[in-house]
Short mmCIF file of C-alpha atoms (C1' of nucleotides) in Angstrom, two decimals:
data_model
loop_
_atom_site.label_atom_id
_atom_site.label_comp_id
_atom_site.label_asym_id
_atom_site.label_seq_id
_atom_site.Cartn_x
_atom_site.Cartn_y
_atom_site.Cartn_z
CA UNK N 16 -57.80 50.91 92.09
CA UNK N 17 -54.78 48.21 93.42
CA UNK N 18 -51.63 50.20 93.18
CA UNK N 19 -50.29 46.46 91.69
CA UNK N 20 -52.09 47.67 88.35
CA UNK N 21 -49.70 50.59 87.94
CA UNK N 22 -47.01 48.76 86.50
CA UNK N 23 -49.16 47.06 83.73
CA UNK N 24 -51.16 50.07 82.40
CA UNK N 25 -47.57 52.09 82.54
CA UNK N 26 -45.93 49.57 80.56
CA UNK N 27 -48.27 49.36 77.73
CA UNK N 28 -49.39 52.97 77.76
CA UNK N 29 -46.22 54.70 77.41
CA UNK N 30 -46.91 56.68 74.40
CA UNK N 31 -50.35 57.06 74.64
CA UNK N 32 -53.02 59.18 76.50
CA UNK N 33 -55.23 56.85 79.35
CA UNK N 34 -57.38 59.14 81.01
CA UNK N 35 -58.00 58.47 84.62
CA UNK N 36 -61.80 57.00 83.57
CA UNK N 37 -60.39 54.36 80.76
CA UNK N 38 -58.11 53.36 83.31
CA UNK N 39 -60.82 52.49 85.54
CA UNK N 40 -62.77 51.26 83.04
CA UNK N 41 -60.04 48.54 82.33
CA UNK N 42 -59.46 47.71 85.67
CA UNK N 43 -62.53 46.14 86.05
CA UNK N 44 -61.61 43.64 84.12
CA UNK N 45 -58.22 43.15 86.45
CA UNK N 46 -57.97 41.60 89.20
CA UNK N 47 -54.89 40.53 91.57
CA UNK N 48 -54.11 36.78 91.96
CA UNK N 49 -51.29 35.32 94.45
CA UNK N 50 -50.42 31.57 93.43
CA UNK N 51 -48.12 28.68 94.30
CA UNK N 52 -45.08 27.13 91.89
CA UNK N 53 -47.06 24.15 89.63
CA UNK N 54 -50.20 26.13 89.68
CA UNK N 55 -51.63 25.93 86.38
CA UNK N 56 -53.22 29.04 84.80
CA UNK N 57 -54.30 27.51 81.49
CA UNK N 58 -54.69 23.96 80.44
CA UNK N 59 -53.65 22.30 76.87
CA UNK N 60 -56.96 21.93 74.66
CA UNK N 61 -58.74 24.09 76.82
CA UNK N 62 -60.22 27.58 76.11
CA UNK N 63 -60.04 30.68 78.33
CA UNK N 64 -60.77 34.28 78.21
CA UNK N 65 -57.36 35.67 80.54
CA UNK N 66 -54.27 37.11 79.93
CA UNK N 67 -51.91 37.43 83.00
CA UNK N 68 -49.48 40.14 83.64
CA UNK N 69 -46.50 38.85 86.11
CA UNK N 70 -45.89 41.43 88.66
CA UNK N 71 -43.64 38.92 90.46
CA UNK N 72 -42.71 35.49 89.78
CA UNK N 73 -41.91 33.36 86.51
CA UNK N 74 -44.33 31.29 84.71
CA UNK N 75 -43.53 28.45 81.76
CA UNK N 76 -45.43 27.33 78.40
CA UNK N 77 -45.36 24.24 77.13
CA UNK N 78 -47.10 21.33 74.97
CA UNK N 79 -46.75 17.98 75.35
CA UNK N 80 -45.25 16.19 71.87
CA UNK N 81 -45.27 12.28 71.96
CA UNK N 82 -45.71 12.44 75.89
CA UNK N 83 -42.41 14.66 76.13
CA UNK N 84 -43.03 18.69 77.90
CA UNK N 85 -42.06 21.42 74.92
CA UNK N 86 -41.39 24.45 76.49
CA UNK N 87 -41.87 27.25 74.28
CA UNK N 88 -41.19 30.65 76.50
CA UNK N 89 -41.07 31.79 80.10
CA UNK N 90 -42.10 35.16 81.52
CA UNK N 91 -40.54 36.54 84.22
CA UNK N 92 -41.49 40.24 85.88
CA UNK N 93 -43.36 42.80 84.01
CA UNK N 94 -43.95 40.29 81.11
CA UNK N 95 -47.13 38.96 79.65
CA UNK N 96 -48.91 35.46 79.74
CA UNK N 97 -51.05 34.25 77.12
CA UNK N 98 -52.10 33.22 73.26
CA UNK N 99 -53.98 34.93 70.85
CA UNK N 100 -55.03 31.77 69.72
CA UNK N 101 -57.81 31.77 73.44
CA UNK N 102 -58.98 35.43 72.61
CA UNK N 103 -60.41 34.14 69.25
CA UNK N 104 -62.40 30.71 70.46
CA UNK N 105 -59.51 28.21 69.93
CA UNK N 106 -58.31 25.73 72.59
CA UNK N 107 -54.80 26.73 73.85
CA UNK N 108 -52.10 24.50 72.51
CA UNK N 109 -50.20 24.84 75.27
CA UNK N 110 -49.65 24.40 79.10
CA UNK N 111 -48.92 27.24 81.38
CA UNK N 112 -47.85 26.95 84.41
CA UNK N 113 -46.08 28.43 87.44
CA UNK N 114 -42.67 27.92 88.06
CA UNK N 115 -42.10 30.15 90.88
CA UNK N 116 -44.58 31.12 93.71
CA UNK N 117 -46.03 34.21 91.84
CA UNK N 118 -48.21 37.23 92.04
CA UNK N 119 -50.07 37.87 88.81
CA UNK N 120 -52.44 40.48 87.07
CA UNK N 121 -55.25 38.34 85.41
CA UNK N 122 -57.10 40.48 82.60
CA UNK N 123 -60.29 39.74 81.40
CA UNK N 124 -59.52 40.03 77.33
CA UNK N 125 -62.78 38.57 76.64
CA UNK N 126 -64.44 41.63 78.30
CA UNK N 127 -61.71 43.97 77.73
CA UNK N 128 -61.93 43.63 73.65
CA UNK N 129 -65.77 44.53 72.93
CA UNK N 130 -64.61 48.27 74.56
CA UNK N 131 -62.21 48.59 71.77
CA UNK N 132 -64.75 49.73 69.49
CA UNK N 133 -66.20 52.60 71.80
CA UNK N 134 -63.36 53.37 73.48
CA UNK N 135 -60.58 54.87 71.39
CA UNK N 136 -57.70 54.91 74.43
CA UNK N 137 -58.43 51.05 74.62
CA UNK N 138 -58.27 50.40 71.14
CA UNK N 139 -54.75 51.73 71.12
CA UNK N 140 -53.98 50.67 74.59
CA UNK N 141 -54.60 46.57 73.67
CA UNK N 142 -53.11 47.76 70.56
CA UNK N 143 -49.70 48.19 71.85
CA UNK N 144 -50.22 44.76 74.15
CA UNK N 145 -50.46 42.53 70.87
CA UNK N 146 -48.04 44.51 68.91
CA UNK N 147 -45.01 44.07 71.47
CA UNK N 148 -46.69 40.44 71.41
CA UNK N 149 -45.76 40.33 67.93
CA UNK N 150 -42.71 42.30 68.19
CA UNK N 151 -41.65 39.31 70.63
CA UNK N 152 -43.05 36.50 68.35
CA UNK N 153 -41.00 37.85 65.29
CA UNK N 154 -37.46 38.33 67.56
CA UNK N 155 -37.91 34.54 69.13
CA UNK N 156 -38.28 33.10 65.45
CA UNK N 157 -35.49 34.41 64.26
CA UNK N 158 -33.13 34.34 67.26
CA UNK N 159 -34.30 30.07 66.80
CA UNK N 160 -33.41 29.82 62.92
CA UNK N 161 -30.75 32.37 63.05
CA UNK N 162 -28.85 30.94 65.90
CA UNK N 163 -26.83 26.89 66.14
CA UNK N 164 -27.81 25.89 69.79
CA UNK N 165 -24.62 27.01 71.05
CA UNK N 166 -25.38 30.31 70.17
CA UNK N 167 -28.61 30.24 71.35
CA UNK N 168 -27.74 29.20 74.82
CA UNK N 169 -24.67 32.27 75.05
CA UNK N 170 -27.13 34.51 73.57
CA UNK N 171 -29.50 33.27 76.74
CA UNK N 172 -26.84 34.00 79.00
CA UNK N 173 -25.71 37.37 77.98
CA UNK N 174 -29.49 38.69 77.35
CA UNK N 175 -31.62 36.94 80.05
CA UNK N 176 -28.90 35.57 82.68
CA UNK N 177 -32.17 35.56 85.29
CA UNK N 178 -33.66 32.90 83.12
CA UNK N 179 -30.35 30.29 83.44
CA UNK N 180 -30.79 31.50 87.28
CA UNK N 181 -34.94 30.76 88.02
CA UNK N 182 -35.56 28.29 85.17
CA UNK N 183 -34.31 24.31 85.25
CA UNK N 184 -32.11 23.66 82.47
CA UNK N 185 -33.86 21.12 81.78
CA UNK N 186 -36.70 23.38 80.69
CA UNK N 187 -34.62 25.64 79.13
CA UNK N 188 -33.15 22.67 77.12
CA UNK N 189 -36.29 22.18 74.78
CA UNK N 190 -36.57 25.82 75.23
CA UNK N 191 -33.96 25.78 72.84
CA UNK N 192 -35.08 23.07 70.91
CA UNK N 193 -32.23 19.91 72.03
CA UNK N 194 -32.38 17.21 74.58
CA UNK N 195 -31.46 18.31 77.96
CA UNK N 196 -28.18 15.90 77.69
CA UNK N 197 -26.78 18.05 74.56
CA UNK N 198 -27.54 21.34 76.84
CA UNK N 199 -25.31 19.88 79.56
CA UNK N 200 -22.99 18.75 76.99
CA UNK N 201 -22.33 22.33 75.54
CA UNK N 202 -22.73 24.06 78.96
CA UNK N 203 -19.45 21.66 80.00
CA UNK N 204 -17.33 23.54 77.70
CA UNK Z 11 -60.38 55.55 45.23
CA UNK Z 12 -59.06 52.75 43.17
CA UNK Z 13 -61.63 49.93 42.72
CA UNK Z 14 -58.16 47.44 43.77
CA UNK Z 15 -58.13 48.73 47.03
CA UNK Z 16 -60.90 46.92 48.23
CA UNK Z 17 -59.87 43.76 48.88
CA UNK Z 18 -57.17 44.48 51.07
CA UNK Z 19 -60.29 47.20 53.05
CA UNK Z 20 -62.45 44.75 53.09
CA UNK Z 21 -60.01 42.07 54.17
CA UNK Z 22 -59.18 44.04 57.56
CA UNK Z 23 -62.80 45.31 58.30
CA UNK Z 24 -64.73 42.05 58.61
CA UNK Z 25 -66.41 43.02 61.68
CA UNK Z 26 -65.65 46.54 62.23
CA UNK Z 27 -67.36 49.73 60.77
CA UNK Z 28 -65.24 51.40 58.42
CA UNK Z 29 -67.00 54.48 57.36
CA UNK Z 30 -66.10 55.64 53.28
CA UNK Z 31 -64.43 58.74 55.18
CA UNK Z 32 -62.39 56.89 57.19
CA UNK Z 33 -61.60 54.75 53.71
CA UNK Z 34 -60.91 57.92 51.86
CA UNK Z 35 -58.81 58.80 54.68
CA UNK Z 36 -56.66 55.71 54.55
CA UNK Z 37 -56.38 55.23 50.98
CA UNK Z 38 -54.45 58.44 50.56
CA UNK Z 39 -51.64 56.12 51.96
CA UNK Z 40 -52.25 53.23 49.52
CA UNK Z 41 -50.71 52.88 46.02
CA UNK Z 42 -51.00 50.10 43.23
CA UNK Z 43 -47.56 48.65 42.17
CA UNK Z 44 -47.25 46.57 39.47
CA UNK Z 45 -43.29 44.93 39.40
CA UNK Z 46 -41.42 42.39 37.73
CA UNK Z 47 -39.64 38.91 39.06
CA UNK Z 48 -36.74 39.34 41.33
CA UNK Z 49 -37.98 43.18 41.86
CA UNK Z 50 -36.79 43.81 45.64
CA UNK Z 51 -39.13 45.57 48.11
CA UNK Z 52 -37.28 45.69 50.76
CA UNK Z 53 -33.58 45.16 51.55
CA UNK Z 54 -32.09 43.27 54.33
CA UNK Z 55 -30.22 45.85 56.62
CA UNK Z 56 -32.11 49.31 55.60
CA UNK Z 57 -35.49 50.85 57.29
CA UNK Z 58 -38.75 51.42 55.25
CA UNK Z 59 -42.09 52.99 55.72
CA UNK Z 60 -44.08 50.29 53.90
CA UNK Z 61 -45.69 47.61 54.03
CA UNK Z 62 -47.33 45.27 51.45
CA UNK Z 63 -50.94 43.68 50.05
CA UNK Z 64 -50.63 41.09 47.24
CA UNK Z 65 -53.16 41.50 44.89
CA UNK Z 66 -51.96 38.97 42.32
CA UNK Z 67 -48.47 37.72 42.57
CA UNK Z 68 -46.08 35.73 45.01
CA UNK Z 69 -43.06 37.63 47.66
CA UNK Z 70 -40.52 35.71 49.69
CA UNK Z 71 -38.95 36.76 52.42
CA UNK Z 72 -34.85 35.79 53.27
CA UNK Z 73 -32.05 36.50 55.22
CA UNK Z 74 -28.17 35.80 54.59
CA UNK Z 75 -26.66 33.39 56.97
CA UNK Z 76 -22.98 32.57 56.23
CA UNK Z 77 -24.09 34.00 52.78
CA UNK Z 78 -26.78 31.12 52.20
CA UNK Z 79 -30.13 32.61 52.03
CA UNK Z 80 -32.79 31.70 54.64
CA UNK Z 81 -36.18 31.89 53.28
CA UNK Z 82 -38.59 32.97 56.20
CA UNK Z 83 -41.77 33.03 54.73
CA UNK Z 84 -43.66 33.18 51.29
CA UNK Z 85 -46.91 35.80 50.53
CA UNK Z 86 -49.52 35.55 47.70
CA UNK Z 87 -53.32 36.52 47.28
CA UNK Z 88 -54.43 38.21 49.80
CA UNK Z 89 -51.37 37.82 52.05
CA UNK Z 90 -49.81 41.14 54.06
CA UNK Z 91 -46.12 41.56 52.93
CA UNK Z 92 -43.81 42.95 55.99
CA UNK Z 93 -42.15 43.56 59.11
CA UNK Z 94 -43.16 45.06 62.59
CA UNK Z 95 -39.46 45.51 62.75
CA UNK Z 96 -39.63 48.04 60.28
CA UNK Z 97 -42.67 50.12 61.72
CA UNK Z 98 -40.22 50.54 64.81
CA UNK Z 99 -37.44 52.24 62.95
CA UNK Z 100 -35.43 49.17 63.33
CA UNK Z 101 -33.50 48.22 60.22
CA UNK Z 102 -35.26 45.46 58.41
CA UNK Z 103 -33.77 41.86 59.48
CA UNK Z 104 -34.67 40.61 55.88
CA UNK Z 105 -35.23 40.87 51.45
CA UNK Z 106 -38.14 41.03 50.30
CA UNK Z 107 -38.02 39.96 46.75
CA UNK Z 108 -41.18 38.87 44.42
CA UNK Z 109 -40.56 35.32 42.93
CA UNK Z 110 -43.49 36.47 40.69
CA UNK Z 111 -44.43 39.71 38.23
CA UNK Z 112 -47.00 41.21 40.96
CA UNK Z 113 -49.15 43.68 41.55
CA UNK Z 114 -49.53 44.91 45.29
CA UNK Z 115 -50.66 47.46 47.50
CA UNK Z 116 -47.80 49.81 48.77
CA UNK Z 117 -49.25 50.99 52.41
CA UNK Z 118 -47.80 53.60 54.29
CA UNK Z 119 -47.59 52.71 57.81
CA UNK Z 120 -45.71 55.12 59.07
CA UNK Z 121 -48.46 57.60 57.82
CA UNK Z 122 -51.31 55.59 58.48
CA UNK Z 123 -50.06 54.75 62.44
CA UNK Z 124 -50.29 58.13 64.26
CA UNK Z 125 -53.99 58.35 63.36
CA UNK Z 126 -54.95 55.55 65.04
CA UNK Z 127 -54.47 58.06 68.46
CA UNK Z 128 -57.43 60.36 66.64
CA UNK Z 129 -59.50 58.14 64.37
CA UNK Z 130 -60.61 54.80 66.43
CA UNK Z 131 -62.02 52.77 63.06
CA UNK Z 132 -58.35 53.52 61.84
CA UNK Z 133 -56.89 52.01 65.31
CA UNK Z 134 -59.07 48.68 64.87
CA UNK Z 135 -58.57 48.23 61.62
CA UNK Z 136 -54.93 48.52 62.38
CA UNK Z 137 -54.88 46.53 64.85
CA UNK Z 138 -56.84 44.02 62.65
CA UNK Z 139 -53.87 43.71 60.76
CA UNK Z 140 -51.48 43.04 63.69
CA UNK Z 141 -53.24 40.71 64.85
CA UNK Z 142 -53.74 38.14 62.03
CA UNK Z 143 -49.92 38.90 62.09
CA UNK Z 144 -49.55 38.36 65.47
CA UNK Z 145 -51.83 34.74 64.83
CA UNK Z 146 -49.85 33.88 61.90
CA UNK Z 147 -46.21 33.75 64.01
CA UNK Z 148 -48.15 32.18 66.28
CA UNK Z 149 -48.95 29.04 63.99
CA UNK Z 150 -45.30 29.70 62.27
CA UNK Z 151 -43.73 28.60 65.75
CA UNK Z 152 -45.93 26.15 66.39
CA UNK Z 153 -45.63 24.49 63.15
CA UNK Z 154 -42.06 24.77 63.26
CA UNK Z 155 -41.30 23.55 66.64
CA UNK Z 156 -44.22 20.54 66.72
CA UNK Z 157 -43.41 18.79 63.60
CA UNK Z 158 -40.43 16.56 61.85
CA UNK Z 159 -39.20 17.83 58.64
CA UNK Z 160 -41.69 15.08 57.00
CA UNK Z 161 -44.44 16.32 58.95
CA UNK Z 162 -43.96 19.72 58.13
CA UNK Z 163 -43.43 18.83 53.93
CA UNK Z 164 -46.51 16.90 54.29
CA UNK Z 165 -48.59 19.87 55.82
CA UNK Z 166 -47.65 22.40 53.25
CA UNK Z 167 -48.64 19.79 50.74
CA UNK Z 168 -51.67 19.50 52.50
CA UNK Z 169 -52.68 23.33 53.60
CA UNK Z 170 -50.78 25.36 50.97
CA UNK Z 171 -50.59 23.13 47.36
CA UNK Z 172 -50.47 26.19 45.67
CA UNK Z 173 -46.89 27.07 47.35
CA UNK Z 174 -45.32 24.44 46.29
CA UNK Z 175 -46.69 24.81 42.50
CA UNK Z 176 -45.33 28.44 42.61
CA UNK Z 177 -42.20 28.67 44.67
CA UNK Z 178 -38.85 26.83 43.89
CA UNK Z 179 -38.18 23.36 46.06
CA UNK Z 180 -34.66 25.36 46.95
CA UNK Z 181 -36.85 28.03 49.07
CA UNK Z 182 -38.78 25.65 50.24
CA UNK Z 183 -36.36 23.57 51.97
CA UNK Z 184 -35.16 26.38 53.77
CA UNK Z 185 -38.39 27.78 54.45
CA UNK Z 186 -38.82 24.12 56.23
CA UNK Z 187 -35.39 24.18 58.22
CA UNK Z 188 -33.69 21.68 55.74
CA UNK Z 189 -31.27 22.01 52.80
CA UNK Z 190 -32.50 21.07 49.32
CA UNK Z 191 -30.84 17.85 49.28
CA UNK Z 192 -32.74 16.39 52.22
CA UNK Z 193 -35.86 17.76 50.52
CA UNK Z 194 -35.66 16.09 47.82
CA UNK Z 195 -35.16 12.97 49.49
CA UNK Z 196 -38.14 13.40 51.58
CA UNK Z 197 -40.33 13.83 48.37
CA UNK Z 198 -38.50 10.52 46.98
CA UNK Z 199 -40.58 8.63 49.82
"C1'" DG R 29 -33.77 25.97 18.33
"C1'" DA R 30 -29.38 26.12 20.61
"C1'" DT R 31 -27.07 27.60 24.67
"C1'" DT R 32 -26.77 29.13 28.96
"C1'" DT R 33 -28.57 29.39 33.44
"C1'" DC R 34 -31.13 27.60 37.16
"C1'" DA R 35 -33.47 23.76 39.78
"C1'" DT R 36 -33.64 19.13 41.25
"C1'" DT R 37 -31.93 14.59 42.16
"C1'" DT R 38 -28.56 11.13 43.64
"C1'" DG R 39 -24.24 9.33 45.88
"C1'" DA R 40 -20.53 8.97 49.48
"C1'" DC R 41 -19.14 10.51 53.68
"C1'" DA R 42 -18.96 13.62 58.00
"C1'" DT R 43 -21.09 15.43 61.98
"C1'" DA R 44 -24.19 17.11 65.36
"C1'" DT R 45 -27.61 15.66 68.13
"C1'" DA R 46 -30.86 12.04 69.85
"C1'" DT R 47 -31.50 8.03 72.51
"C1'" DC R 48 -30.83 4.88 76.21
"C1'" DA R 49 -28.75 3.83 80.48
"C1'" DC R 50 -27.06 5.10 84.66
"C1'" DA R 51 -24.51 7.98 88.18
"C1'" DA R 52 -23.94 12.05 90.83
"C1'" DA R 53 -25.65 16.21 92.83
"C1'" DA R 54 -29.01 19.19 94.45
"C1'" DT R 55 -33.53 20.11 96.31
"C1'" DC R 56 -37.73 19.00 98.79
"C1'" DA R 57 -40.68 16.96 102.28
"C1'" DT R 58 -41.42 14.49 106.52
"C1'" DA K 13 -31.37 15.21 109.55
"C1'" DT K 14 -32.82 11.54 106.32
"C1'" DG K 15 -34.87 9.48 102.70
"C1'" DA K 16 -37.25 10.57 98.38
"C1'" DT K 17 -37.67 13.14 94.42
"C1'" DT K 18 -35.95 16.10 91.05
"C1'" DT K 19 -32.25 17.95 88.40
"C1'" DT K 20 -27.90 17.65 86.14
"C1'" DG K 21 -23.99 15.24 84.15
"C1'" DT K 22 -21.38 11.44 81.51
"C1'" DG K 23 -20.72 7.39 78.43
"C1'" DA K 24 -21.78 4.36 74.31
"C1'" DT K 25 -24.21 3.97 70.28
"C1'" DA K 26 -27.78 5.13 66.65
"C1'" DT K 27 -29.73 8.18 63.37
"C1'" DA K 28 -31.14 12.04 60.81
"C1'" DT K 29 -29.44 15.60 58.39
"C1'" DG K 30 -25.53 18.31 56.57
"C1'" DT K 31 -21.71 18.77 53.30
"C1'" DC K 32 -19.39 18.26 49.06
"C1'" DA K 33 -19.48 16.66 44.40
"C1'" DA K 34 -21.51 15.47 40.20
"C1'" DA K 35 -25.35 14.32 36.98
"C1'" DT K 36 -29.73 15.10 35.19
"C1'" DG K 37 -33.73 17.85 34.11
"C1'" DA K 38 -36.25 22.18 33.31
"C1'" DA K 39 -36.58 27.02 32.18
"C1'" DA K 40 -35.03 31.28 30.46
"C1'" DT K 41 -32.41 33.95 26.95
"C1'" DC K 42 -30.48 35.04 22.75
#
DNA sequence: GATTTCATTTGACATATATCACAAAATCAT
DNA sequence: ATGATTTTGTGATATATGTCAAATGAAATC
């Protein structure tokens, strides 16, 4: 087994027992990729059966609205990649692609799932994958109603200052839902 | 077991095997509540064990921001009432309040959760339910960040008539990221 | 059925942000 | 290094939506 796995099962099997044979059984489905800034890992509109883990490097989502680039989240180290709308047979709405030269766990979900029926440790292992999914889906919907842009952007700085330092603020701009000219605006005072 | 339960059983087992032990075991966390217009279920600020099935009825969910109340989302038939927050021992970011005299399911999560490590029908149907959850943010964000305030009116009208026959214009606008006001210029169009 | 409470609509004005245009700075590639 | 491309910043104006205030309409309560 790649020792690069370590970090991914450890991080999603904190509280739970993986016995040395489910761990190999999911790491069949893993495998290590090394790819350059622009790559593209999934397209708009199309489907696909991976997840990706970043082990190094920082990846962005977006969709294109009216011809303009949405962004919608970034992932930096030890976070995940991915949609649950392309595990259940919909097209991804959205872009994803590499903003820094990266190395990446890709995981077979499409495989992976089926062993959650058989395999109890798996069940709760991609269990706790889509529930800090949907822990992180329910804190970036309310950090964008809560929050006025201002807020969001100090809340950016204070919380995720490697972001402001790896991402273009021009990405983080519709990140945060306004223009990249109102960012720079609010960043000059 | 009560003949009520089975909807919400049924709901989450589509394609898994649910034995009647296993449903025995988890309906010993399940109550019927029948409760009144404007009863709360949960209150913004405190922690809770439960979470929520509407049988018949409708729930909104709100927070206070500068003491105007931010509607987040609105449940009826068929719809899970709740927070992940709240299954995490994190005080609950919002009130949950029914607009209608409802009957739901009470669930005990907190219960129900630390079988999943021993029973694995229990930890798919589980994760059943965090995962239409986990699909439903997903469309929330997407259907809040891709469309204008029109756009967004105009889907609801579209995709969820009954909403806006059962739940006030008011929580609606905010639900939509507008005050009433503009709303009700929008429908003037 | 009358009265109170709540929900919706309309008007006048203020404000934040978008848009368009361009300049300056930083980064990348040859 | 040098030119080309990308990223960031600034100005002038337009526009959608917010805010405050008041009127109308509907629903709940006694």
């Amino acid at each position: 087994m790649d020792i690069l796995f370590q970090p991914f099962l450890n991080h999603f099997s904190k509280n739970l027992p993986l016995s040395d044979g489910t761990k190999a059984e999911i790491c069949i489905y893993l495998s290590i990729l090394n790819l350059n800034k622009k790559h593209v890992l999934i397209n708009e509109n199309q489907r696909h059966d991976f997840a990706y883990f970043v082990i190094k490097g920082a990846v962005r989502s977006f969709y294109l609205k009216d011809g303009i680039e949405v962004n919608t989240w970034f992932a930096l180290e030890n976070d995940m990649v991915g949609s649950l709308q392309n595990f259940n047979d919909n097209p991804s709405r959205e872009t994803m692609e590499l903003v820094e030269n990266s190395t990446l766990i890709a995981i077979n979900i499409k495989k992976i799932k089926p062993l959650m029926l058989s395999n109890i440790q798996i069940a709760n292992f991609i269990n706790a994958i889509i529930e800090e999914y949907a822990l992180f889906l329910e804190d970036k919907i309310y950090f964008s109603q809560m929050m006025n842009s201002i807020d969001k952007y100090l809340t950016l700085v204070d919380k995720q200052p490697q972001l402001l330092q790896r991402i273009p603020l021009t990405y983080i701009a519709s990140f945060l839902g306004i223009t990249r000219e109102t960012l720079s605006r609010l960043r000059a005072k």
